[in-house]
PDB file of C-alpha atoms in Angstrom:
ATOM      1  CA  MET A   1       0.000   0.000   0.000  1.00 35.00           C
ATOM      2  CA  ARG A   2       1.416   3.362  -1.011  1.00 48.00           C
ATOM      3  CA  LEU A   3       1.434   6.198   1.485  1.00 54.00           C
ATOM      4  CA  GLU A   4      -0.389   9.438   0.776  1.00 72.00           C
ATOM      5  CA  LEU A   5       1.819  12.508   0.663  1.00 69.00           C
ATOM      6  CA  ALA A   6       0.754  13.774   4.107  1.00 75.00           C
ATOM      7  CA  ASP A   7       1.217  10.311   5.627  1.00 75.00           C
ATOM      8  CA  LEU A   8       4.700  10.087   4.160  1.00 75.00           C
ATOM      9  CA  GLU A   9       5.594  13.503   5.572  1.00 80.00           C
ATOM     10  CA  VAL A  10       4.521  12.384   9.046  1.00 82.00           C
ATOM     11  CA  ALA A  11       6.129   8.937   8.796  1.00 81.00           C
ATOM     12  CA  ARG A  12       9.403   9.815   7.049  1.00 85.00           C
ATOM     13  CA  GLY A  13       9.721  13.603   7.250  1.00 86.00           C
ATOM     14  CA  GLN A  14      12.398  13.533   9.942  1.00 92.00           C
ATOM     15  CA  ALA A  15      14.424  10.918   8.053  1.00 92.00           C
ATOM     16  CA  LEU A  16      14.236  13.036   4.895  1.00 92.00           C
ATOM     17  CA  LEU A  17      15.297  16.074   6.915  1.00 93.00           C
ATOM     18  CA  ARG A  18      18.317  14.192   8.325  1.00 91.00           C
ATOM     19  CA  TYR A  19      19.215  13.033   4.824  1.00 91.00           C
ATOM     20  CA  ALA A  20      19.041  16.596   3.496  1.00 91.00           C
ATOM     21  CA  PHE A  21      21.104  17.874   6.437  1.00 91.00           C
ATOM     22  CA  LEU A  22      23.810  15.291   5.823  1.00 88.00           C
ATOM     23  CA  LEU A  23      23.947  16.350   2.188  1.00 87.00           C
ATOM     24  CA  CYS A  24      24.106  20.112   2.676  1.00 85.00           C
ATOM     25  CA  GLY A  25      25.360  20.612   6.240  1.00 84.00           C
ATOM     26  CA  ASP A  26      22.916  23.360   7.176  1.00 84.00           C
ATOM     27  CA  ARG A  27      19.718  22.804   9.136  1.00 90.00           C
ATOM     28  CA  SER A  28      17.696  25.615   7.597  1.00 89.00           C
ATOM     29  CA  GLU A  29      18.815  24.722   4.076  1.00 89.00           C
ATOM     30  CA  ALA A  30      17.901  21.090   4.780  1.00 91.00           C
ATOM     31  CA  GLN A  31      14.427  22.178   5.849  1.00 92.00           C
ATOM     32  CA  ASP A  32      14.118  24.206   2.657  1.00 91.00           C
ATOM     33  CA  LEU A  33      15.228  21.247   0.541  1.00 91.00           C
ATOM     34  CA  VAL A  34      12.664  18.896   2.112  1.00 92.00           C
ATOM     35  CA  GLN A  35       9.901  21.455   1.886  1.00 90.00           C
ATOM     36  CA  GLU A  36      10.765  22.170  -1.738  1.00 89.00           C
ATOM     37  CA  ALA A  37      10.672  18.435  -2.560  1.00 89.00           C
ATOM     38  CA  PHE A  38       7.176  18.055  -1.080  1.00 87.00           C
ATOM     39  CA  LEU A  39       6.032  21.259  -2.793  1.00 86.00           C
ATOM     40  CA  SER A  40       7.277  20.017  -6.145  1.00 84.00           C
ATOM     41  CA  VAL A  41       4.983  16.987  -5.819  1.00 81.00           C
ATOM     42  CA  LEU A  42       2.083  19.209  -4.822  1.00 79.00           C
ATOM     43  CA  ARG A  43       2.721  21.583  -7.731  1.00 78.00           C
ATOM     44  CA  ARG A  44       2.629  18.652 -10.137  1.00 74.00           C
ATOM     45  CA  GLY A  45      -0.681  17.299  -8.934  1.00 69.00           C
ATOM     46  CA  GLY A  46      -0.321  16.468  -5.247  1.00 62.00           C
ATOM     47  CA  ASP A  47      -1.691  13.195  -3.930  1.00 59.00           C
ATOM     48  CA  PRO A  48      -2.956  12.009  -7.332  1.00 56.00           C
ATOM     49  CA  LEU A  49       0.611  12.290  -8.620  1.00 57.00           C
ATOM     50  CA  ALA A  50       1.947  10.708  -5.441  1.00 56.00           C
ATOM     51  CA  ARG A  51      -0.311   7.706  -6.038  1.00 60.00           C
ATOM     52  CA  ARG A  52       1.160   7.283  -9.522  1.00 66.00           C
ATOM     53  CA  ILE A  53       4.763   7.387  -8.285  1.00 67.00           C
ATOM     54  CA  GLU A  54       5.879   3.853  -7.430  1.00 72.00           C
ATOM     55  CA  ASN A  55       8.489   4.887  -4.843  1.00 77.00           C
ATOM     56  CA  LEU A  56       7.447   8.291  -3.510  1.00 80.00           C
ATOM     57  CA  GLU A  57      10.142   8.427  -0.828  1.00 84.00           C
ATOM     58  CA  GLY A  58      12.805   7.644  -3.436  1.00 86.00           C
ATOM     59  CA  TYR A  59      11.347  10.352  -5.660  1.00 85.00           C
ATOM     60  CA  LEU A  60      11.583  12.853  -2.788  1.00 89.00           C
ATOM     61  CA  ARG A  61      15.171  11.782  -1.973  1.00 90.00           C
ATOM     62  CA  SER A  62      16.112  12.233  -5.608  1.00 90.00           C
ATOM     63  CA  SER A  63      14.484  15.656  -5.679  1.00 90.00           C
ATOM     64  CA  ILE A  64      16.349  16.668  -2.501  1.00 91.00           C
ATOM     65  CA  TYR A  65      19.666  15.447  -3.909  1.00 90.00           C
ATOM     66  CA  HIS A  66      19.286  17.234  -7.243  1.00 89.00           C
ATOM     67  CA  ASP A  67      18.134  20.476  -5.616  1.00 88.00           C
ATOM     68  CA  CYS A  68      21.042  20.324  -3.160  1.00 86.00           C
ATOM     69  CA  ALA A  69      23.546  19.721  -5.970  1.00 84.00           C
ATOM     70  CA  SER A  70      22.098  22.612  -7.949  1.00 81.00           C
ATOM     71  CA  ARG A  71      22.294  24.965  -4.969  1.00 74.00           C
ATOM     72  CA  GLY A  72      25.843  23.815  -4.279  1.00 67.00           C
ATOM     73  CA  ARG A  73      26.931  24.620  -7.826  1.00 63.00           C
ATOM     74  CA  ARG A  74      25.403  28.097  -7.584  1.00 61.00           C
ATOM     75  CA  LEU A  75      27.110  28.766  -4.238  1.00 62.00           C
ATOM     76  CA  ARG A  76      30.452  27.448  -5.472  1.00 62.00           C
ATOM     77  CA  ARG A  77      30.330  29.665  -8.559  1.00 59.00           C
ATOM     78  CA  GLY A  78      29.493  32.634  -6.355  1.00 59.00           C
ATOM     79  CA  ARG A  79      32.364  31.939  -3.956  1.00 61.00           C
ATOM     80  CA  GLU A  80      34.799  31.488  -6.845  1.00 62.00           C
ATOM     81  CA  ALA A  81      33.710  34.784  -8.364  1.00 56.00           C
ATOM     82  CA  LEU A  82      34.110  36.518  -4.997  1.00 52.00           C
ATOM     83  CA  LYS A  83      37.610  35.052  -4.564  1.00 60.00           C
ATOM     84  CA  ARG A  84      38.609  36.283  -8.019  1.00 58.00           C
ATOM     85  CA  LEU A  85      37.317  39.751  -7.214  1.00 52.00           C
ATOM     86  CA  THR A  86      38.986  39.967  -3.802  1.00 53.00           C
ATOM     87  CA  GLY A  87      42.144  38.011  -4.653  1.00 57.00           C
ATOM     88  CA  GLU A  88      41.474  35.691  -1.733  1.00 52.00           C
ATOM     89  CA  ARG A  89      43.183  32.281  -1.624  1.00 48.00           C
ATOM     90  CA  ASP A  90      41.871  29.007  -0.221  1.00 45.00           C
ATOM     91  CA  VAL A  91      43.119  28.252   3.267  1.00 39.00           C
ATOM     92  CA  VAL A  92      43.084  24.675   4.512  1.00 38.00           C
ATOM     93  CA  ALA A  93      42.850  24.454   8.280  1.00 37.00           C
ATOM     94  CA  ASP A  94      44.956  21.864  10.087  1.00 36.00           C
ATOM     95  CA  SER A  95      43.053  19.179  11.927  1.00 35.00           C
ATOM     96  CA  GLN A  96      43.316  19.257  15.690  1.00 39.00           C
ATOM     97  CA  GLU A  97      43.617  16.136  17.797  1.00 41.00           C
ATOM     98  CA  THR A  98      40.957  17.478  20.151  1.00 39.00           C
ATOM     99  CA  VAL A  99      38.230  17.374  17.504  1.00 41.00           C
ATOM    100  CA  ALA A 100      35.567  14.799  18.350  1.00 53.00           C
ATOM    101  CA  SER A 101      35.264  11.845  15.995  1.00 65.00           C
ATOM    102  CA  ARG A 102      31.805  13.011  14.913  1.00 68.00           C
ATOM    103  CA  ASP A 103      33.174  16.392  13.889  1.00 73.00           C
ATOM    104  CA  HIS A 104      36.093  14.688  12.176  1.00 73.00           C
ATOM    105  CA  LEU A 105      33.773  12.497  10.134  1.00 75.00           C
ATOM    106  CA  TRP A 106      31.521  15.451   9.374  1.00 79.00           C
ATOM    107  CA  SER A 107      34.341  17.534   7.959  1.00 80.00           C
ATOM    108  CA  ALA A 108      35.663  14.553   6.012  1.00 82.00           C
ATOM    109  CA  LEU A 109      32.249  13.985   4.452  1.00 85.00           C
ATOM    110  CA  GLN A 110      32.029  17.652   3.450  1.00 86.00           C
ATOM    111  CA  GLU A 111      35.235  17.291   1.442  1.00 88.00           C
ATOM    112  CA  LEU A 112      33.794  14.539  -0.724  1.00 90.00           C
ATOM    113  CA  PRO A 113      32.166  15.393  -4.030  1.00 91.00           C
ATOM    114  CA  ALA A 114      28.381  15.658  -3.678  1.00 90.00           C
ATOM    115  CA  ARG A 115      27.583  12.380  -5.474  1.00 92.00           C
ATOM    116  CA  GLN A 116      30.087  10.385  -3.390  1.00 92.00           C
ATOM    117  CA  ARG A 117      28.806  11.971  -0.187  1.00 91.00           C
ATOM    118  CA  ALA A 118      25.207  11.232  -1.176  1.00 90.00           C
ATOM    119  CA  ALA A 119      26.033   7.615  -2.048  1.00 92.00           C
ATOM    120  CA  ILE A 120      27.798   7.083   1.292  1.00 89.00           C
ATOM    121  CA  VAL A 121      25.015   8.741   3.281  1.00 88.00           C
ATOM    122  CA  LEU A 122      22.342   6.712   1.495  1.00 89.00           C
ATOM    123  CA  ARG A 123      24.295   3.457   1.912  1.00 88.00           C
ATOM    124  CA  PHE A 124      25.510   3.704   5.506  1.00 85.00           C
ATOM    125  CA  TYR A 125      23.141   6.171   7.144  1.00 82.00           C
ATOM    126  CA  GLU A 126      19.884   5.406   5.346  1.00 83.00           C
ATOM    127  CA  ASP A 127      20.834   1.734   4.747  1.00 83.00           C
ATOM    128  CA  LEU A 128      19.457   1.735   1.202  1.00 87.00           C
ATOM    129  CA  PRO A 129      20.386  -0.953  -1.339  1.00 89.00           C
ATOM    130  CA  ASP A 130      22.385  -0.031  -4.437  1.00 92.00           C
ATOM    131  CA  THR A 131      19.340  -0.138  -6.691  1.00 91.00           C
ATOM    132  CA  GLU A 132      17.468   2.485  -4.646  1.00 91.00           C
ATOM    133  CA  ILE A 133      20.586   4.643  -4.336  1.00 92.00           C
ATOM    134  CA  GLY A 134      20.943   4.445  -8.110  1.00 93.00           C
ATOM    135  CA  GLU A 135      17.353   5.595  -8.541  1.00 91.00           C
ATOM    136  CA  VAL A 136      17.918   8.565  -6.228  1.00 90.00           C
ATOM    137  CA  LEU A 137      21.168   9.602  -7.897  1.00 92.00           C
ATOM    138  CA  GLY A 138      20.006   8.752 -11.404  1.00 93.00           C
ATOM    139  CA  CYS A 139      22.769   6.256 -12.152  1.00 94.00           C
ATOM    140  CA  ALA A 140      23.433   2.533 -12.530  1.00 95.00           C
ATOM    141  CA  THR A 141      24.090   0.261  -9.552  1.00 93.00           C
ATOM    142  CA  GLY A 142      27.677  -0.230 -10.743  1.00 94.00           C
ATOM    143  CA  THR A 143      28.154   3.529 -10.582  1.00 95.00           C
ATOM    144  CA  VAL A 144      26.742   3.524  -7.045  1.00 94.00           C
ATOM    145  CA  ARG A 145      29.281   0.899  -5.968  1.00 93.00           C
ATOM    146  CA  SER A 146      32.043   2.917  -7.628  1.00 95.00           C
ATOM    147  CA  LEU A 147      30.934   6.147  -5.918  1.00 94.00           C
ATOM    148  CA  VAL A 148      30.862   4.444  -2.514  1.00 92.00           C
ATOM    149  CA  HIS A 149      34.237   2.795  -3.082  1.00 92.00           C
ATOM    150  CA  ARG A 150      35.907   6.024  -4.208  1.00 93.00           C
ATOM    151  CA  GLY A 151      34.334   7.972  -1.361  1.00 90.00           C
ATOM    152  CA  LEU A 152      35.462   5.458   1.253  1.00 89.00           C
ATOM    153  CA  THR A 153      38.948   5.385  -0.282  1.00 90.00           C
ATOM    154  CA  GLN A 154      39.141   9.174  -0.088  1.00 89.00           C
ATOM    155  CA  LEU A 155      37.927   9.132   3.528  1.00 85.00           C
ATOM    156  CA  GLN A 156      40.516   6.467   4.381  1.00 85.00           C
ATOM    157  CA  ARG A 157      43.309   8.449   2.721  1.00 84.00           C
ATOM    158  CA  ARG A 158      42.279  11.552   4.633  1.00 80.00           C
ATOM    159  CA  ASP A 159      42.240   9.599   7.896  1.00 73.00           C
ATOM    160  CA  ASP A 160      45.637   8.009   7.141  1.00 70.00           C
ATOM    161  CA  LEU A 161      47.094  11.434   6.364  1.00 66.00           C
ATOM    162  CA  ALA A 162      45.728  12.891   9.625  1.00 63.00           C
ATOM    163  CA  THR A 163      47.132   9.931  11.594  1.00 65.00           C
ATOM    164  CA  HIS A 164      50.524  10.342   9.911  1.00 54.00           C
ATOM    165  CA  LYS A 165      50.605  14.085  10.671  1.00 59.00           C
ATOM    166  CA  SER A 166      49.792  13.526  14.338  1.00 58.00           C
ATOM    167  CA  LYS A 167      52.590  10.916  14.631  1.00 59.00           C
ATOM    168  CA  VAL A 168      55.096  13.280  12.997  1.00 55.00           C
ATOM    169  CA  LYS A 169      54.212  16.099  15.447  1.00 58.00           C
ATOM    170  CA  ARG A 170      54.975  13.906  18.474  1.00 53.00           C
TER     171      ARG A 170
END
């Protein structure tokens, strides 16, 4: 039995909000992304449309992901333009040993490309199978496995580099 749009919002709204937050890193932007996803269904016909969509939650996740990626590209272009105008350079902050592991993981996730981050969040946080992740990201299951593998490799390299730096400082 498929859920109506309002039922889905009540049942899975918080999970969708957490997913959006993990993608974008900002609570208010995450709320906007989720709200915009639900509004897009309503604008296209509301519950009648929702009844025609086989996997409504997957549709909403996909909408959230694509909207987040689009906003990210706009922000990145704006920051790059501002840096060119001001002559500002990128500054990479050194990791501190006192940072909690949650904060460490959070910052590591933010360094991943959006698709890798989304694939990792959907796999390990939302516990979705590759086929559903592929539907959300609009790619094949092989691509999902590749995105997860590359993302985990990048996270591991970052962690190995941080460990090496802390050993050298001692």
